[in-house]
């Protein structure tokens, strides 16, 4: 696929990575019984996928690399430790990439759920948002945060975007 992209568009100069999976256990007992395979899959979709993309683009003039994580990667979440670990590690990979390829503006976003899109729209996600009284991020606002960060030159490898009310109430 990357060879075809290069053939049609030239060298790859950017990666945007927003994949994720999360199996939410119904109880603490279910959480304790989750398999190592579940942990591997949940972390791999964030981290192994990004590492592989970086390996496959080592010879490309990568200028931007954006990883979409979650505030749960920064602040944690009940019964979603694998997802929290994967999303935090993805954002940590952005710092590593910046050191390895200083010309690449790599940034990981820790942000909460977007209204009407993404994993938060699943029933368990909407339930969590309701319990936490979490105001979901309007997609237009999320895009604006992203563009502002890119226009500023992505000065940091990790960015936290959340509602101050959420942060003050729960952390």
mmCIF file of C-alpha atoms in Angstrom:
data_model
loop_
_atom_site.group_PDB
_atom_site.id
_atom_site.type_symbol
_atom_site.label_atom_id
_atom_site.label_comp_id
_atom_site.label_asym_id
_atom_site.label_seq_id
_atom_site.Cartn_x
_atom_site.Cartn_y
_atom_site.Cartn_z
ATOM 1 C CA UNK A 1 0.000 0.000 0.000
ATOM 2 C CA UNK A 2 2.775 2.435 0.899
ATOM 3 C CA UNK A 3 4.571 1.690 -2.389
ATOM 4 C CA UNK A 4 1.389 2.582 -4.264
ATOM 5 C CA UNK A 5 0.970 5.789 -2.242
ATOM 6 C CA UNK A 6 4.563 6.727 -3.059
ATOM 7 C CA UNK A 7 4.020 5.914 -6.743
ATOM 8 C CA UNK A 8 0.921 8.103 -6.921
ATOM 9 C CA UNK A 9 1.879 10.926 -4.554
ATOM 10 C CA UNK A 10 5.607 10.790 -3.935
ATOM 11 C CA UNK A 11 7.401 10.242 -0.638
ATOM 12 C CA UNK A 12 5.343 9.998 2.523
ATOM 13 C CA UNK A 13 5.719 13.102 4.655
ATOM 14 C CA UNK A 14 3.080 12.527 7.312
ATOM 15 C CA UNK A 15 1.393 9.896 9.440
ATOM 16 C CA UNK A 16 -1.879 10.291 11.325
ATOM 17 C CA UNK A 17 -2.631 7.385 13.636
ATOM 18 C CA UNK A 18 -5.956 7.140 15.424
ATOM 19 C CA UNK A 19 -6.687 3.422 15.696
ATOM 20 C CA UNK A 20 -7.827 1.884 18.939
ATOM 21 C CA UNK A 21 -9.791 -0.956 20.469
ATOM 22 C CA UNK A 22 -11.069 -1.334 23.961
ATOM 23 C CA UNK A 23 -12.887 -4.249 25.456
ATOM 24 C CA UNK A 24 -14.580 -2.939 28.565
ATOM 25 C CA UNK A 25 -15.011 -5.649 31.211
ATOM 26 C CA UNK A 26 -18.351 -5.759 32.944
ATOM 27 C CA UNK A 27 -16.848 -6.141 36.419
ATOM 28 C CA UNK A 28 -13.602 -6.154 38.367
ATOM 29 C CA UNK A 29 -13.674 -9.957 38.204
ATOM 30 C CA UNK A 30 -13.877 -9.793 34.405
ATOM 31 C CA UNK A 31 -10.985 -7.331 34.409
ATOM 32 C CA UNK A 32 -8.831 -9.724 36.427
ATOM 33 C CA UNK A 33 -9.646 -12.552 34.031
ATOM 34 C CA UNK A 34 -8.724 -10.676 30.850
ATOM 35 C CA UNK A 35 -6.133 -12.566 28.909
ATOM 36 C CA UNK A 36 -2.619 -11.562 28.019
ATOM 37 C CA UNK A 37 -3.805 -11.763 24.407
ATOM 38 C CA UNK A 38 -6.390 -9.064 25.097
ATOM 39 C CA UNK A 39 -3.674 -6.831 26.560
ATOM 40 C CA UNK A 40 -1.429 -7.502 23.575
ATOM 41 C CA UNK A 41 -4.130 -6.665 21.030
ATOM 42 C CA UNK A 42 -5.225 -3.523 22.833
ATOM 43 C CA UNK A 43 -1.684 -2.169 23.146
ATOM 44 C CA UNK A 44 -0.579 -3.396 19.696
ATOM 45 C CA UNK A 45 -3.253 -1.472 17.814
ATOM 46 C CA UNK A 46 -1.800 1.736 19.255
ATOM 47 C CA UNK A 47 1.917 1.009 19.596
ATOM 48 C CA UNK A 48 2.950 -1.871 17.363
ATOM 49 C CA UNK A 49 1.021 -0.350 14.493
ATOM 50 C CA UNK A 50 2.779 2.991 14.946
ATOM 51 C CA UNK A 51 6.202 1.375 15.304
ATOM 52 C CA UNK A 52 5.617 -0.574 12.102
ATOM 53 C CA UNK A 53 4.534 2.559 10.220
ATOM 54 C CA UNK A 54 7.670 4.329 11.413
ATOM 55 C CA UNK A 55 9.818 1.396 10.308
ATOM 56 C CA UNK A 56 8.178 1.351 6.884
ATOM 57 C CA UNK A 57 8.712 5.113 6.439
ATOM 58 C CA UNK A 58 12.333 5.298 7.652
ATOM 59 C CA UNK A 59 13.487 6.431 4.205
ATOM 60 C CA UNK A 60 10.639 8.919 3.709
ATOM 61 C CA UNK A 61 11.027 12.624 4.543
ATOM 62 C CA UNK A 62 8.578 12.453 7.445
ATOM 63 C CA UNK A 63 7.626 15.978 8.525
ATOM 64 C CA UNK A 64 4.607 15.230 10.726
ATOM 65 C CA UNK A 65 3.490 12.324 12.845
ATOM 66 C CA UNK A 66 0.304 12.597 14.867
ATOM 67 C CA UNK A 67 -0.910 10.026 17.359
ATOM 68 C CA UNK A 68 -4.417 10.231 18.755
ATOM 69 C CA UNK A 69 -4.648 8.944 22.290
ATOM 70 C CA UNK A 70 -7.021 9.641 25.124
ATOM 71 C CA UNK A 71 -7.072 11.455 28.415
ATOM 72 C CA UNK A 72 -7.325 7.995 29.933
ATOM 73 C CA UNK A 73 -3.732 7.484 28.826
ATOM 74 C CA UNK A 74 -2.725 10.438 30.948
ATOM 75 C CA UNK A 75 -5.186 10.177 33.842
ATOM 76 C CA UNK A 76 -6.211 6.515 33.879
ATOM 77 C CA UNK A 77 -9.620 4.875 33.752
ATOM 78 C CA UNK A 78 -11.374 2.187 35.747
ATOM 79 C CA UNK A 79 -11.291 -1.238 34.090
ATOM 80 C CA UNK A 80 -9.432 -0.053 30.981
ATOM 81 C CA UNK A 81 -5.804 -0.368 32.048
ATOM 82 C CA UNK A 82 -4.632 -1.951 28.780
ATOM 83 C CA UNK A 83 -6.184 0.831 26.739
ATOM 84 C CA UNK A 84 -4.713 3.443 29.087
ATOM 85 C CA UNK A 85 -1.267 1.881 28.737
ATOM 86 C CA UNK A 86 -1.510 1.681 24.951
ATOM 87 C CA UNK A 87 -2.654 5.247 24.486
ATOM 88 C CA UNK A 88 0.004 6.592 26.856
ATOM 89 C CA UNK A 89 2.737 4.565 25.154
ATOM 90 C CA UNK A 90 1.605 5.870 21.756
ATOM 91 C CA UNK A 91 2.062 9.422 22.979
ATOM 92 C CA UNK A 92 5.453 8.531 24.488
ATOM 93 C CA UNK A 93 6.492 7.204 21.066
ATOM 94 C CA UNK A 94 6.015 10.727 19.723
ATOM 95 C CA UNK A 95 8.739 11.968 22.099
ATOM 96 C CA UNK A 96 11.023 9.147 20.998
ATOM 97 C CA UNK A 97 10.387 9.948 17.335
ATOM 98 C CA UNK A 98 11.236 13.614 17.911
ATOM 99 C CA UNK A 99 14.604 12.576 19.336
ATOM 100 C CA UNK A 100 15.310 10.093 16.527
ATOM 101 C CA UNK A 101 14.129 12.326 13.683
ATOM 102 C CA UNK A 102 14.451 15.959 14.803
ATOM 103 C CA UNK A 103 12.976 17.245 11.529
ATOM 104 C CA UNK A 104 9.673 15.484 12.224
ATOM 105 C CA UNK A 105 7.067 17.358 14.224
ATOM 106 C CA UNK A 106 5.645 14.448 16.188
ATOM 107 C CA UNK A 107 2.829 15.005 18.667
ATOM 108 C CA UNK A 108 0.463 12.794 20.634
ATOM 109 C CA UNK A 109 -2.931 14.081 21.693
ATOM 110 C CA UNK A 110 -4.477 13.050 25.014
ATOM 111 C CA UNK A 111 -8.078 14.148 24.643
ATOM 112 C CA UNK A 112 -11.468 13.030 25.768
ATOM 113 C CA UNK A 113 -14.209 11.685 23.563
ATOM 114 C CA UNK A 114 -15.535 13.575 20.605
ATOM 115 C CA UNK A 115 -19.282 14.059 20.223
ATOM 116 C CA UNK A 116 -20.874 11.807 17.602
ATOM 117 C CA UNK A 117 -17.648 9.994 16.575
ATOM 118 C CA UNK A 118 -15.209 7.401 17.892
ATOM 119 C CA UNK A 119 -15.239 4.875 20.702
ATOM 120 C CA UNK A 120 -17.125 7.159 23.090
ATOM 121 C CA UNK A 121 -20.242 6.694 20.934
ATOM 122 C CA UNK A 122 -20.547 3.032 21.930
ATOM 123 C CA UNK A 123 -23.127 2.399 24.666
ATOM 124 C CA UNK A 124 -20.494 1.791 27.372
ATOM 125 C CA UNK A 125 -18.641 4.950 26.316
ATOM 126 C CA UNK A 126 -21.767 7.067 26.444
ATOM 127 C CA UNK A 127 -22.554 5.582 29.863
ATOM 128 C CA UNK A 128 -19.126 6.554 31.140
ATOM 129 C CA UNK A 129 -19.484 10.066 29.717
ATOM 130 C CA UNK A 130 -22.841 10.416 31.446
ATOM 131 C CA UNK A 131 -21.543 9.179 34.815
ATOM 132 C CA UNK A 132 -18.547 11.538 34.647
ATOM 133 C CA UNK A 133 -20.730 14.372 33.351
ATOM 134 C CA UNK A 134 -18.153 14.688 30.602
ATOM 135 C CA UNK A 135 -18.881 17.297 27.974
ATOM 136 C CA UNK A 136 -17.827 15.671 24.736
ATOM 137 C CA UNK A 137 -15.528 17.566 22.417
ATOM 138 C CA UNK A 138 -17.295 18.988 19.372
ATOM 139 C CA UNK A 139 -15.556 17.658 16.247
ATOM 140 C CA UNK A 140 -15.036 21.191 14.916
ATOM 141 C CA UNK A 141 -13.290 22.113 18.184
ATOM 142 C CA UNK A 142 -11.106 19.006 18.053
ATOM 143 C CA UNK A 143 -10.044 19.829 14.502
ATOM 144 C CA UNK A 144 -9.325 23.405 15.581
ATOM 145 C CA UNK A 145 -7.123 22.205 18.479
ATOM 146 C CA UNK A 146 -5.254 19.945 16.077
ATOM 147 C CA UNK A 147 -4.716 22.651 13.464
ATOM 148 C CA UNK A 148 -3.642 25.189 16.085
ATOM 149 C CA UNK A 149 -1.069 22.746 17.429
ATOM 150 C CA UNK A 150 0.293 22.069 13.952
ATOM 151 C CA UNK A 151 0.376 25.778 13.081
ATOM 152 C CA UNK A 152 2.287 26.449 16.324
ATOM 153 C CA UNK A 153 4.934 23.981 15.142
ATOM 154 C CA UNK A 154 3.964 21.263 17.620
ATOM 155 C CA UNK A 155 6.345 22.527 20.319
ATOM 156 C CA UNK A 156 5.622 19.615 22.682
ATOM 157 C CA UNK A 157 5.505 15.885 22.056
ATOM 158 C CA UNK A 158 2.290 15.472 24.069
ATOM 159 C CA UNK A 159 -0.762 17.682 24.326
ATOM 160 C CA UNK A 160 -3.662 17.335 26.770
ATOM 161 C CA UNK A 161 -7.021 18.635 25.571
ATOM 162 C CA UNK A 162 -9.817 18.417 28.087
ATOM 163 C CA UNK A 163 -12.455 20.398 29.844
ATOM 164 C CA UNK A 164 -11.041 22.141 32.957
ATOM 165 C CA UNK A 165 -14.200 21.155 34.846
ATOM 166 C CA UNK A 166 -13.490 17.474 34.155
ATOM 167 C CA UNK A 167 -9.887 17.800 35.262
ATOM 168 C CA UNK A 168 -10.764 19.630 38.489
ATOM 169 C CA UNK A 169 -13.613 17.300 39.420
ATOM 170 C CA UNK A 170 -11.952 13.967 38.786
ATOM 171 C CA UNK A 171 -8.207 14.432 39.172
#
